[in-house]
XYZ file of C-alpha atoms in Angstrom:
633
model
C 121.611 110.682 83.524
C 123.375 108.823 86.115
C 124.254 111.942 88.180
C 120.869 112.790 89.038
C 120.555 110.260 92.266
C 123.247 110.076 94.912
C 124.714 107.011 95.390
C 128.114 105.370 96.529
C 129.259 104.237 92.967
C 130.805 105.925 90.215
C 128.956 106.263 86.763
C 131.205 103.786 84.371
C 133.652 105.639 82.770
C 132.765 108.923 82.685
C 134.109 111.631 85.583
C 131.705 112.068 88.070
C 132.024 111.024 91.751
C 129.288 110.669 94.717
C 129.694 110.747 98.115
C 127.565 107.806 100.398
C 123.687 108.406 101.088
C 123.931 111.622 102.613
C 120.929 110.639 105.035
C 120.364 110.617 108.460
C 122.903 113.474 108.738
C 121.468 113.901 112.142
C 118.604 114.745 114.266
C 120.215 118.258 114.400
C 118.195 121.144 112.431
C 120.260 124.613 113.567
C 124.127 125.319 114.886
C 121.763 126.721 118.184
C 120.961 122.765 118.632
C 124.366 121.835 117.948
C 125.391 124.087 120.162
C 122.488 123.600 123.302
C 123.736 119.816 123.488
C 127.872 120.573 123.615
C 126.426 122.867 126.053
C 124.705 119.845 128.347
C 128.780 117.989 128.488
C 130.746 117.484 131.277
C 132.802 120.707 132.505
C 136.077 119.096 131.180
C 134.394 119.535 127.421
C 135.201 122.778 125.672
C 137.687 124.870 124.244
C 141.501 125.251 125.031
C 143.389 128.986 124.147
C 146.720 129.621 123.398
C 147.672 132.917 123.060
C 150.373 135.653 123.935
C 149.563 135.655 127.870
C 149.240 132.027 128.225
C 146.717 130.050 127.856
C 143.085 129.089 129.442
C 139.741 127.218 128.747
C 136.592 127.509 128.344
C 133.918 124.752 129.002
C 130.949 124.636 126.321
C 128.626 125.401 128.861
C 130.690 128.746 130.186
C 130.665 129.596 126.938
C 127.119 129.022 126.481
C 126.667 131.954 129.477
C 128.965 134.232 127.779
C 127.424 133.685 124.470
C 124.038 134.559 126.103
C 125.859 137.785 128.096
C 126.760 138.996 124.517
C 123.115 138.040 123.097
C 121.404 140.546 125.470
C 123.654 143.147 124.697
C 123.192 142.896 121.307
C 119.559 142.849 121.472
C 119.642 146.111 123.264
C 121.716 147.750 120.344
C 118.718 146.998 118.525
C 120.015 144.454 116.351
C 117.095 142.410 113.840
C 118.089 138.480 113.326
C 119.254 138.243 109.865
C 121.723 141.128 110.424
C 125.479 140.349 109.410
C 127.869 141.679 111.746
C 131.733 141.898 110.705
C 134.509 140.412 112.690
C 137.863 142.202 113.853
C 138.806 140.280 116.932
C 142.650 140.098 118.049
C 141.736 137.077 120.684
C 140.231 133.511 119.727
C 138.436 133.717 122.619
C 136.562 136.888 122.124
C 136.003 136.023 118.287
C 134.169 132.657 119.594
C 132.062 134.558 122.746
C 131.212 137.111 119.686
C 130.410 134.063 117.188
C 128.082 132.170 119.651
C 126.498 135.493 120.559
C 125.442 136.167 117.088
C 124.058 132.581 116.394
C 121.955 132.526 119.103
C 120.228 135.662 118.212
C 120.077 134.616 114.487
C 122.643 137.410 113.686
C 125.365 136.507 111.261
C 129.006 136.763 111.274
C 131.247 137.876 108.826
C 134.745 137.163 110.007
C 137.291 139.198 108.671
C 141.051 139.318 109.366
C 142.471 142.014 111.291
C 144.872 144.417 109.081
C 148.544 145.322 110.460
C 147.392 148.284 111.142
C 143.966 150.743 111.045
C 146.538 154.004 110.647
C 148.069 152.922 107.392
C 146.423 152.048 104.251
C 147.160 148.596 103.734
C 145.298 145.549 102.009
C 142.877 144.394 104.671
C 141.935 147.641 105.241
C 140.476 148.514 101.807
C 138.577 144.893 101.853
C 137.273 146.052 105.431
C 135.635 149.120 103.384
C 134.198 147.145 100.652
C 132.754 144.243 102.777
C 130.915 147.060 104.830
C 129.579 148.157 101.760
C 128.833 145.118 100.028
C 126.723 143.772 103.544
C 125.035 146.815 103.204
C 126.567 148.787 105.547
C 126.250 146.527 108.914
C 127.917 147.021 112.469
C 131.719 146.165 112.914
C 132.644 144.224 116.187
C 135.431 144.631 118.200
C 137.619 144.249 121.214
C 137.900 147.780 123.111
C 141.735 148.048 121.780
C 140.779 147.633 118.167
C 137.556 150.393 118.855
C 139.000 153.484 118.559
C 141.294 152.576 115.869
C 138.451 151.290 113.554
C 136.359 154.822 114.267
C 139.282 156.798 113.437
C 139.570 155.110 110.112
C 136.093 155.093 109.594
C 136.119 159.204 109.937
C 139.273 159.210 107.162
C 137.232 157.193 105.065
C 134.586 159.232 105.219
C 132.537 156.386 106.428
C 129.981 158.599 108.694
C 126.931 155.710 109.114
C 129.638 152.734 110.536
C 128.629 151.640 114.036
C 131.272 150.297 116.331
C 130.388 147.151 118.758
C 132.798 146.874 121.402
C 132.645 143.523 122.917
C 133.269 144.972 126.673
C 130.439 147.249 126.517
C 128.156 144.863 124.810
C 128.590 142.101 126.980
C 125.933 142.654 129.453
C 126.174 140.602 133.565
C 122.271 138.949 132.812
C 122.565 136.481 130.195
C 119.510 135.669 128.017
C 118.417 132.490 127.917
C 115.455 133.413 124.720
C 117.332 131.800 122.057
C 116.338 132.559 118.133
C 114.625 129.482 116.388
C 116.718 129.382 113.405
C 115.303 127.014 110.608
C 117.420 124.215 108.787
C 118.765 127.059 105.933
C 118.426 130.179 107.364
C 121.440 132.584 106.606
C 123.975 131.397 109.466
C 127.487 132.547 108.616
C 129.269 135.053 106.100
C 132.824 133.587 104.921
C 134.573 136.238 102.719
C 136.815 135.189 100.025
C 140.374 136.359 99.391
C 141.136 138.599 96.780
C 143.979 140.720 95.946
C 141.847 143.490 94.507
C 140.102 144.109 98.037
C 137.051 143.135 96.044
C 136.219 140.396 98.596
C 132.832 138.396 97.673
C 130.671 137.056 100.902
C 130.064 133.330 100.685
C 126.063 132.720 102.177
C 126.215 129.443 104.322
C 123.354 128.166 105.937
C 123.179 126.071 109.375
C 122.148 122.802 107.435
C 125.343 123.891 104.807
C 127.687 123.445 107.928
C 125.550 120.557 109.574
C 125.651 118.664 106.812
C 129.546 119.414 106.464
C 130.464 118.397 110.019
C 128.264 115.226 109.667
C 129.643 114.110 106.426
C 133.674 115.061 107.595
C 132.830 112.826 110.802
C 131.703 109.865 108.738
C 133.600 109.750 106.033
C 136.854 110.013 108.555
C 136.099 108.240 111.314
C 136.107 111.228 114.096
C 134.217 111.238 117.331
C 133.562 113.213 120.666
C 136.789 111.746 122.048
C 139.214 113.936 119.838
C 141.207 116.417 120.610
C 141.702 118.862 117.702
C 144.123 121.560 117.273
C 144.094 124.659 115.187
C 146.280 127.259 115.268
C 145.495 128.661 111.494
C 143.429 132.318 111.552
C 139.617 131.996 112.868
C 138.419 134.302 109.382
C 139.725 131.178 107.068
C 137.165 128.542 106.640
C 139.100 125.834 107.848
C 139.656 127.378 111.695
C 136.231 128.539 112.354
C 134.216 125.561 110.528
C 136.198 122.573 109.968
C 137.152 122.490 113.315
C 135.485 124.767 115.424
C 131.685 124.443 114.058
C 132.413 119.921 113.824
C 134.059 119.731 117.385
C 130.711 121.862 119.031
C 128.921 119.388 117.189
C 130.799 116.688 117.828
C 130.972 117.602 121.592
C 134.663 117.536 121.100
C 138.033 118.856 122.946
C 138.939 121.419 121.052
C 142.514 123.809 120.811
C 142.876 126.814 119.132
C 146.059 128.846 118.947
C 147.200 131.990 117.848
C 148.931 131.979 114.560
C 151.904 134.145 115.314
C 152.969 131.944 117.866
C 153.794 128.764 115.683
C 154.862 131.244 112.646
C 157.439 132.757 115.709
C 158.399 129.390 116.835
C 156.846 126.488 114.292
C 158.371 123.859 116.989
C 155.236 124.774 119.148
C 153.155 123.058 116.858
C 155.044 119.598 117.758
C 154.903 120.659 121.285
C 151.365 121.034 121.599
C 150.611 117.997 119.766
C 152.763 116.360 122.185
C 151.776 117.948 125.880
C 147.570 117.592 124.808
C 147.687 114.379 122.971
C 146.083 116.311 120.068
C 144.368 113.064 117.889
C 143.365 115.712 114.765
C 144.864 118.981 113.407
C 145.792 120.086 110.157
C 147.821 123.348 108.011
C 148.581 124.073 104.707
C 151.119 123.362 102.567
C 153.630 126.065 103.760
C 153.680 124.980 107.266
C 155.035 120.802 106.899
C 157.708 122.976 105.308
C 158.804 125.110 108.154
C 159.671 121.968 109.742
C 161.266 120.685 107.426
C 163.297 123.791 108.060
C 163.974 122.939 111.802
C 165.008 119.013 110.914
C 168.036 119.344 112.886
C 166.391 120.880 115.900
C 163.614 118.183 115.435
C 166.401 115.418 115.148
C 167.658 116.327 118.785
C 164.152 116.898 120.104
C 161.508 114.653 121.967
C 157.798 114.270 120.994
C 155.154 111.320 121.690
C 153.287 111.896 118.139
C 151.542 108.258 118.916
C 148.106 109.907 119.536
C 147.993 111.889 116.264
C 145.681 110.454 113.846
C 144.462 112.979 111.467
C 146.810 115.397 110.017
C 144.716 117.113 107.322
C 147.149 119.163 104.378
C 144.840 121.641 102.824
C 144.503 125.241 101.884
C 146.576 125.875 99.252
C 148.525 123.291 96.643
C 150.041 120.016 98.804
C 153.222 119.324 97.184
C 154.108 115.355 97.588
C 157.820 116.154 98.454
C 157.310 118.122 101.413
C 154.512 116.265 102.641
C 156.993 112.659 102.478
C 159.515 114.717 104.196
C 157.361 115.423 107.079
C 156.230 112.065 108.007
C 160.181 110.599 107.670
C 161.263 113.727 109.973
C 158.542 112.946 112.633
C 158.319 108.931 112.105
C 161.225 108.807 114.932
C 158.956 110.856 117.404
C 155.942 108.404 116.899
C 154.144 109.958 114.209
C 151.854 106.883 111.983
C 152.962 106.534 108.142
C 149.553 107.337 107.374
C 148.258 110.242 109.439
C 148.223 112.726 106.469
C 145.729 112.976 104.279
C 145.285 115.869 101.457
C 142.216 117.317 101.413
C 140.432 120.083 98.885
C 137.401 122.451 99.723
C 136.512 126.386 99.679
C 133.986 128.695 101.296
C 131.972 128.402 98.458
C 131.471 124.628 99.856
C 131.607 124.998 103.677
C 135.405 124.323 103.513
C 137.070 121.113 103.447
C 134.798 118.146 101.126
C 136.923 115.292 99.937
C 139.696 113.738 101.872
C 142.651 111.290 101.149
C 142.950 108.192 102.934
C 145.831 106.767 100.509
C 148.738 109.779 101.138
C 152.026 107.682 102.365
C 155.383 107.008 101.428
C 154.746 103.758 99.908
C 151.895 104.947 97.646
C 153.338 108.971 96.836
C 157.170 109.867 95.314
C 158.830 113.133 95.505
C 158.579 113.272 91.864
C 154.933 113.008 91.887
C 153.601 116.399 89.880
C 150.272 116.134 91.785
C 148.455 114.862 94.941
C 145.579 113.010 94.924
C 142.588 114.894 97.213
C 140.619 112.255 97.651
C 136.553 110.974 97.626
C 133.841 113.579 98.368
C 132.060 113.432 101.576
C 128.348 111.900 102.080
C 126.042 114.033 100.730
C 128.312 115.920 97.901
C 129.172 114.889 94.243
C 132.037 115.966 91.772
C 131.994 115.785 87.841
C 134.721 117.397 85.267
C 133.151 118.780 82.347
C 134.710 119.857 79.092
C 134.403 123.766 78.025
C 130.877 122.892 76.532
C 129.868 121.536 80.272
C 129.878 117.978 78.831
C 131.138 115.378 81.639
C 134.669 114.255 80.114
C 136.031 110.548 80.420
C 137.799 109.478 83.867
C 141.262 110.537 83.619
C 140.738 113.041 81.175
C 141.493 117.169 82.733
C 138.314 119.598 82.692
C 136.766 122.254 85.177
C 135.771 120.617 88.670
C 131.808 121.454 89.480
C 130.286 120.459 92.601
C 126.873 119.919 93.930
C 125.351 118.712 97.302
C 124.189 119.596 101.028
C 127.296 121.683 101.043
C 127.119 123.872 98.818
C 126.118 127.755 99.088
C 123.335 128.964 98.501
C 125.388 131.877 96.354
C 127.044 135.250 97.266
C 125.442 137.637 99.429
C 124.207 140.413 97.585
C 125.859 139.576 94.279
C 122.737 137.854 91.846
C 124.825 138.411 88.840
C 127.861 136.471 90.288
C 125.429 133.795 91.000
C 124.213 133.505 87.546
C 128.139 132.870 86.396
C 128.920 130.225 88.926
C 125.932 127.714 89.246
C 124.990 125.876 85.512
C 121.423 125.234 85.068
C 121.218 122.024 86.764
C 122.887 123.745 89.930
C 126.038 122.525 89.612
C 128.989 124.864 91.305
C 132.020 125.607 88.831
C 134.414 126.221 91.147
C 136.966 127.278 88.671
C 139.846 124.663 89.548
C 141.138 122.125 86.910
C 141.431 118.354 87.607
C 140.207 115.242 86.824
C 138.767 111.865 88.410
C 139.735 108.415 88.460
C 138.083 106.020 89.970
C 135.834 108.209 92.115
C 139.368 109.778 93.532
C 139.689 113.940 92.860
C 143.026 114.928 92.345
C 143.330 119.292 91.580
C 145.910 120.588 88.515
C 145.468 124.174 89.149
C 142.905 127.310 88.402
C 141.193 128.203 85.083
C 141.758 131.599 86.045
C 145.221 132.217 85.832
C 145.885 132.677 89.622
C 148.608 132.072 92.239
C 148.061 130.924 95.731
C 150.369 132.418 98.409
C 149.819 131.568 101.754
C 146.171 130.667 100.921
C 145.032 133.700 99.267
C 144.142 133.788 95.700
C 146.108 136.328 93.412
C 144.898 136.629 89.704
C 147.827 137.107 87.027
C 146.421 139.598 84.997
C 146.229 142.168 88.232
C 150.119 141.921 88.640
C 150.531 142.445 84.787
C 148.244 145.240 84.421
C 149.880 147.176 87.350
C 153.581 146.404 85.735
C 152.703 147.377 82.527
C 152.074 150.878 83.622
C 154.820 151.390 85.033
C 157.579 153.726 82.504
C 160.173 151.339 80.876
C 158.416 148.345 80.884
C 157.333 147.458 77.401
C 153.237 146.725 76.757
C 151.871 143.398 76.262
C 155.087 141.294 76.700
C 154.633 140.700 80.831
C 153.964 137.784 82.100
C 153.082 136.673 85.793
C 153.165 133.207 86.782
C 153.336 130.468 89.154
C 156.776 128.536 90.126
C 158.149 125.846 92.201
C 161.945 125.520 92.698
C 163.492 122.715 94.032
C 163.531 124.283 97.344
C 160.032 125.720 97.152
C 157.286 124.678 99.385
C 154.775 126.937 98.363
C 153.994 129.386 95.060
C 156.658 131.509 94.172
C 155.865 134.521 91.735
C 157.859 134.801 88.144
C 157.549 137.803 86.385
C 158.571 137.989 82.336
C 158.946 141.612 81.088
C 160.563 143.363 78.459
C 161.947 146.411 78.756
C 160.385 149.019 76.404
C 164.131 150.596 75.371
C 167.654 149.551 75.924
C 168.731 150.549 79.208
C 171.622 150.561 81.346
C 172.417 148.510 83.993
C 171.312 150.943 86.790
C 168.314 151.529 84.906
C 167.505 147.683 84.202
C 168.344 147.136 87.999
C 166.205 150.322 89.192
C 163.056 148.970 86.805
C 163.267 145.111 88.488
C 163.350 146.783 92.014
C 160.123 149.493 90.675
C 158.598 145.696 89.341
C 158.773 144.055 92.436
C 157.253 146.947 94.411
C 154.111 147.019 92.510
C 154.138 142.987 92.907
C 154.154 143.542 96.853
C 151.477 146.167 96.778
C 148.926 143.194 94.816
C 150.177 140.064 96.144
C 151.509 141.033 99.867
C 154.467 139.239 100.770
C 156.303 136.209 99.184
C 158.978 135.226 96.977
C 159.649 137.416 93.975
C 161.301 136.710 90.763
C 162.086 139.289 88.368
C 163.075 138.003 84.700
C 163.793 140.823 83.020
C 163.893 138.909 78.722
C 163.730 140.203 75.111
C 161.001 140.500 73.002
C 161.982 137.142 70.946
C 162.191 135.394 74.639
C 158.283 135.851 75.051
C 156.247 133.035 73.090
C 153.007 133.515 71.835
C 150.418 131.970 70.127
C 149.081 133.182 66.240
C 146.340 135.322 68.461
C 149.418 137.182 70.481
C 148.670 135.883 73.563
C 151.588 134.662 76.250
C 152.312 130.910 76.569
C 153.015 131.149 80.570
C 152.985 127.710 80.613
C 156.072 127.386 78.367
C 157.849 130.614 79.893
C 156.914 128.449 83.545
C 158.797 125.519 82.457
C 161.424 127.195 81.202
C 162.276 128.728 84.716
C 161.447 125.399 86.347
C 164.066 123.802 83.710
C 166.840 126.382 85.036
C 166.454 127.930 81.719
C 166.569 131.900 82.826
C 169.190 130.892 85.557
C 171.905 133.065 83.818
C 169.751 135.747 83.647
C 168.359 135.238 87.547
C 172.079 134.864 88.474
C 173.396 137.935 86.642
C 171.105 140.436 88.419
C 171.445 138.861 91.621
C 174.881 139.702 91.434
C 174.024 142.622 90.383
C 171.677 143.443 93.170
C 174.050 141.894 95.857
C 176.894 144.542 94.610
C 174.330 147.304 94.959
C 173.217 146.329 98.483
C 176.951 146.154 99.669
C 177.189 149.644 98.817
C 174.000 150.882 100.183
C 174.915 148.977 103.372
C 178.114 150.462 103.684
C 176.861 154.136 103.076
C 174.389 153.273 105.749
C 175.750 151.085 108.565
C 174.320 150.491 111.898
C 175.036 153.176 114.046
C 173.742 152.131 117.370
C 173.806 148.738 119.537
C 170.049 148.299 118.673
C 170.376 148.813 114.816
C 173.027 146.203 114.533
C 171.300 143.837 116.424
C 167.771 143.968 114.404
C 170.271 144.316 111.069
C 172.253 140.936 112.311
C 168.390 139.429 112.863
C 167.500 139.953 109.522
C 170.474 139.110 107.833
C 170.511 136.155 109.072
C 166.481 135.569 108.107
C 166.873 137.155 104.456
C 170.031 134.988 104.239
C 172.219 137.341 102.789
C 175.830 138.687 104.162
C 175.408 142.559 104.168
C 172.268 145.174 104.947
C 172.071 149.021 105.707
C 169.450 150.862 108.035
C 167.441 151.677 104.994
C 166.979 148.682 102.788
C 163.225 147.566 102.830
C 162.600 144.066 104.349
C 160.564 143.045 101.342
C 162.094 144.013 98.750
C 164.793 141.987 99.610
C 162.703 138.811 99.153
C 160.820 138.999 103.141
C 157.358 137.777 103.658
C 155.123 137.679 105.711
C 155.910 134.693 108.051
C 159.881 135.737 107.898
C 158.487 139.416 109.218
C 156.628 137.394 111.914
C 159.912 135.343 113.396
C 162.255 138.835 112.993
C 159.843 140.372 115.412
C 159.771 137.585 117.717
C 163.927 137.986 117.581
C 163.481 140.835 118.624
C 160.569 140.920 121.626
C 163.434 138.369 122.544
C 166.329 141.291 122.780
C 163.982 143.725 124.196
């Protein structure tokens, strides 16, 4: 068959894709190499931070010292190469002195985000518990803030054995220079997938898995060691820490990397930054070309030099043509190029981002366009689209997306039975998104698995339907969870179809939508909820009984439920009124953090006790309220 060689042409008519010859990636076997010759640049080579106190930099060969600080102290904890070690660092620049100091021991990371809060049960904290336990019980790593919060919650979780590394006393004033020889795919790096279940899986990626990624990213696009890159999206997401960080080392590039909060607090940074470090390559998801289309009149009466920009990659979750031609128009006064964006897909499972679009501007894209094209694969990496039987379908034609090449994982840590489901028998990787090819060019539909994608994290449908259902007054089997887009939208909204199970009042109605959208915060965090309560005869489904979402989905799209949608709004806004005027302000500070998020939640009254999210607050809303009010205070 034609896919078994790779070459730069596509096989006739059927959907498969290759990326160019994927050799001579380079003469570069390990990250440790990549790393030694960033190491040998100039002093003005290395990494810039921006963070809360300011911000500060770090050549590649300081780093190289701290790295080897951390090294010796983690040799004297007795640590064996081949040992993950889980991430929970507050600072980028203690997350990349940690990362270097496990690489050049041969110990592997395992990033991991850090949760809201170690005294609370939340989310993050019950994936922290099963990613301990699914690496088989390894250290955690910290800063010596985080510490004592993480042993505390490892004593309430009865988690006796877990073994706290603070970075401070690790870090040790000899460095060691005895590096670990690390061959071509040895283990290098643990990426840990989102879930919504706190079921994470761990994503095994060797060092020729992110060589070969780098290499083929730098070809295929062009980049080189005179770059400056900025990222300011979180360090455990595979875009931060590898398709920047891990391709400027081994590019020998400038590299920035800034906090998160501080764009999400004031998303006119971004521009700012772009502007003051003549940043040529930087990137976001969907979600964030939207918050400035947000600030377009503050943008309108600002000044930028966007002339250096070159590469603005849109990945992460689904790019929405709209809101991507928006962005370019907004910023084509300031000096931003027509044709610096370019949609890109990729996962862990793959080493992050693998095909790119070089065709995304407003000549060639409409508003109206349902989908974006993502692009050619990378040297080195092929796609096909095969029916359910596995059989490669014509070009054009929709099927499941598999991938194979340098790229791709070797499979999840610890999981053989996983492994089994995702690779076919000729090693292909069903990555379990829809889409289809034309002429070599990828462009993504959506997920075989009924999921959702809010703010980058996956969030299956069937886990917000089974935790409805349970709840009294909502009637069994007629829920349904989906995906929307309104015309204001720049990211996944949630729908939710339910019946009640008898005829209620309108209290009780109103008290079951606000129960509803509870248990949808607890699985999918924050984002925008909609709550259709329907009838029985409202619900389609097929002669087997199961839901058409897809028709219920258009139907909300169409405006279809917008009676409904506007009845209990009303509804809701008449109960808030009166909550908020049994429970008014009652000091200078409450009114000021009520007039905050008023103004953020967009609506014209709010007590002391109304809950932030169940008013329709997220997580990036949450994020600018409290830098409001840090302001005040």
């Amino acid at each position: 068959m034609c896919e078994g060689k790779l070459v730069p042409l596509n096989c006739s008519d059927l959907s498969i894709s290759h990326g160019a010859d994927p050799n001579p990636f380079s003469e570069l076997h390990s990250l440790t190499e990549s790393f030694q010759k960033a190491a040998t640049l100039s002093s003005d080579r290395g990494i810039l931070f921006i963070e809360d106190e300011g911000e500060s930099f770090l050549s590649y060969a300081d780093l190289k010292v701290e790295a080897e600080r951390i090294l010796n102290g983690l040799r004297k904890q007795g640590l064996k190469p081949g040992t993950p070690i889980i991430f929970q660092f507050q600072r980028n620049r203690d997350f990349f002195i940690a990362l270097w100091g496990c690489v050049l021991g041969g110990f592997v990371p395992a990033p991991m985000a850090t949760p809201p809060s170690y005294e609370q049960d939340n989310g993050i904290l019950l994936k922290l518990m099963n990613v301990w336990r699914l690496l088989g019980r390894p250290p955690v790593f910290t800063d010596s803030q985080s510490a004592p919060f993480i042993e505390q919650f490892s004593r309430r979780m009865e988690m006796e054995d877990l073994q706290v590394l603070c970075l401070e006393k690790v870090r040790q004033p000899t460095p060691d220079p005895q590096w670990h020889k690390a061959e071509r795919h040895d283990l290098a790096l643990l990426m840990l997938t989102s879930g919504s279940t706190g079921m994470p899986k761990a994503v095994s990626l060797s060092h020729h898995n992110l060589l070969a990624r780098s290499a083929g990213s730098t070809r295929m696009n062009g980049f080189s060691c005179n770059d400056v890159s900025l990222n300011w999206m979180p360090l455990d997401h595979v875009g931060g820490v590898i398709y920047f960080h891990l391709r400027d080392v081994f590019l020998g590039a400038h590299q920035i990397h800034a906090s998160t909060h501080l764009v999400i607090q004031q998303p006119l940074r971004w521009l700012d930054w772009m502007h003051r470090h003549r940043v040529s390559i930087t990137w976001a998801p969907n979600f964030a070309f939207s918050l400035m289309i947000d600030r377009s009149e503050e943008i309108s009466r600002g000044r930028w030099d966007l002339s250096s920009v070159k590469h603005i990659m849109n990945g992460g979750e689904a790019v929405v043509a709209k809101t991507g031609r928006l962005f370019l128009k907004l910023l084509e006064v300031h000096g931003l190029a027509k044709n610096v964006l370019h949609p890109a897909f990729g996962m862990a499972e793959v080493s992050s981002g693998i095909t790119y679009s070089h065709d995304f501007n407003l000549e060639t894209i409409s508003d109206t366009d349902p989908f974006v094209a993502v692009g050619r694969p990378i040297p080195g990496m092929s796609l096909r689209i095969v029916d359910d039987e596995g059989k490669v379908v014509p070009q054009g034609k929709i099927g499941s997306l598999q991938i194979k090449g340098e790229t791709v994982m070797a499979g999840y840590y610890n999981d053989p039975g996983k492994n089994k489901d995702v690779f076919d028998p000729e090693g292909w990787f069903r990555t379990g998104d829809l889409g289809f090819l034309q002429d070599g060019i990828l462009t993504v539909t959506g997920r075989e698995k009924e999921a959702l994608v809010i703010h980058g994290n996956n969030v299956y449908y069937h886990e917000i339907e089974a935790a409805v259902e349970v709840l009294p007054g909502v009637q069994i089997t007629f829920t349904a969870a989906s995906a929307v887009r309104s015309e204001s939208s720049n990211t996944d909204e949630i729908a939710l179809f339910f019946c009640p199970a008898a005829q209620l009042d309108e209290i009780a109605t109103w008290e079951l939508i606000q129960n509803i959208r509870r248990e949808i915060i607890k699985k999918a965090g924050s984002a925008i909820i909609h709550v259709v309560p329907l009838t029985p005869a409202d619900i389609t489904k097929t002669s087997l009984g199961k839901i058409q979402r897809a028709h219920l989905r258009r139907g909300f799209e169409s405006g279809a439920f917008q009676a409904i949608l506007q009845k209990w709004d009303a509804y809701g806004q008449t109960q808030i009124e009166k909550e908020a005027a049994a429970a008014p302000p009652q000091s200078e500070v409450e009114y000021q953090i009520t007039e905050i998020w008023k103004e953020l939640l967009k609506v014209p009254q709010l007590g002391i006790h109304h809950n932030f999210f169940e008013l329709g607050g997220h997580s990036i809303l949450l994020v600018q309220a409290h830098a409001r009010v840090k302001a005040l205070y």
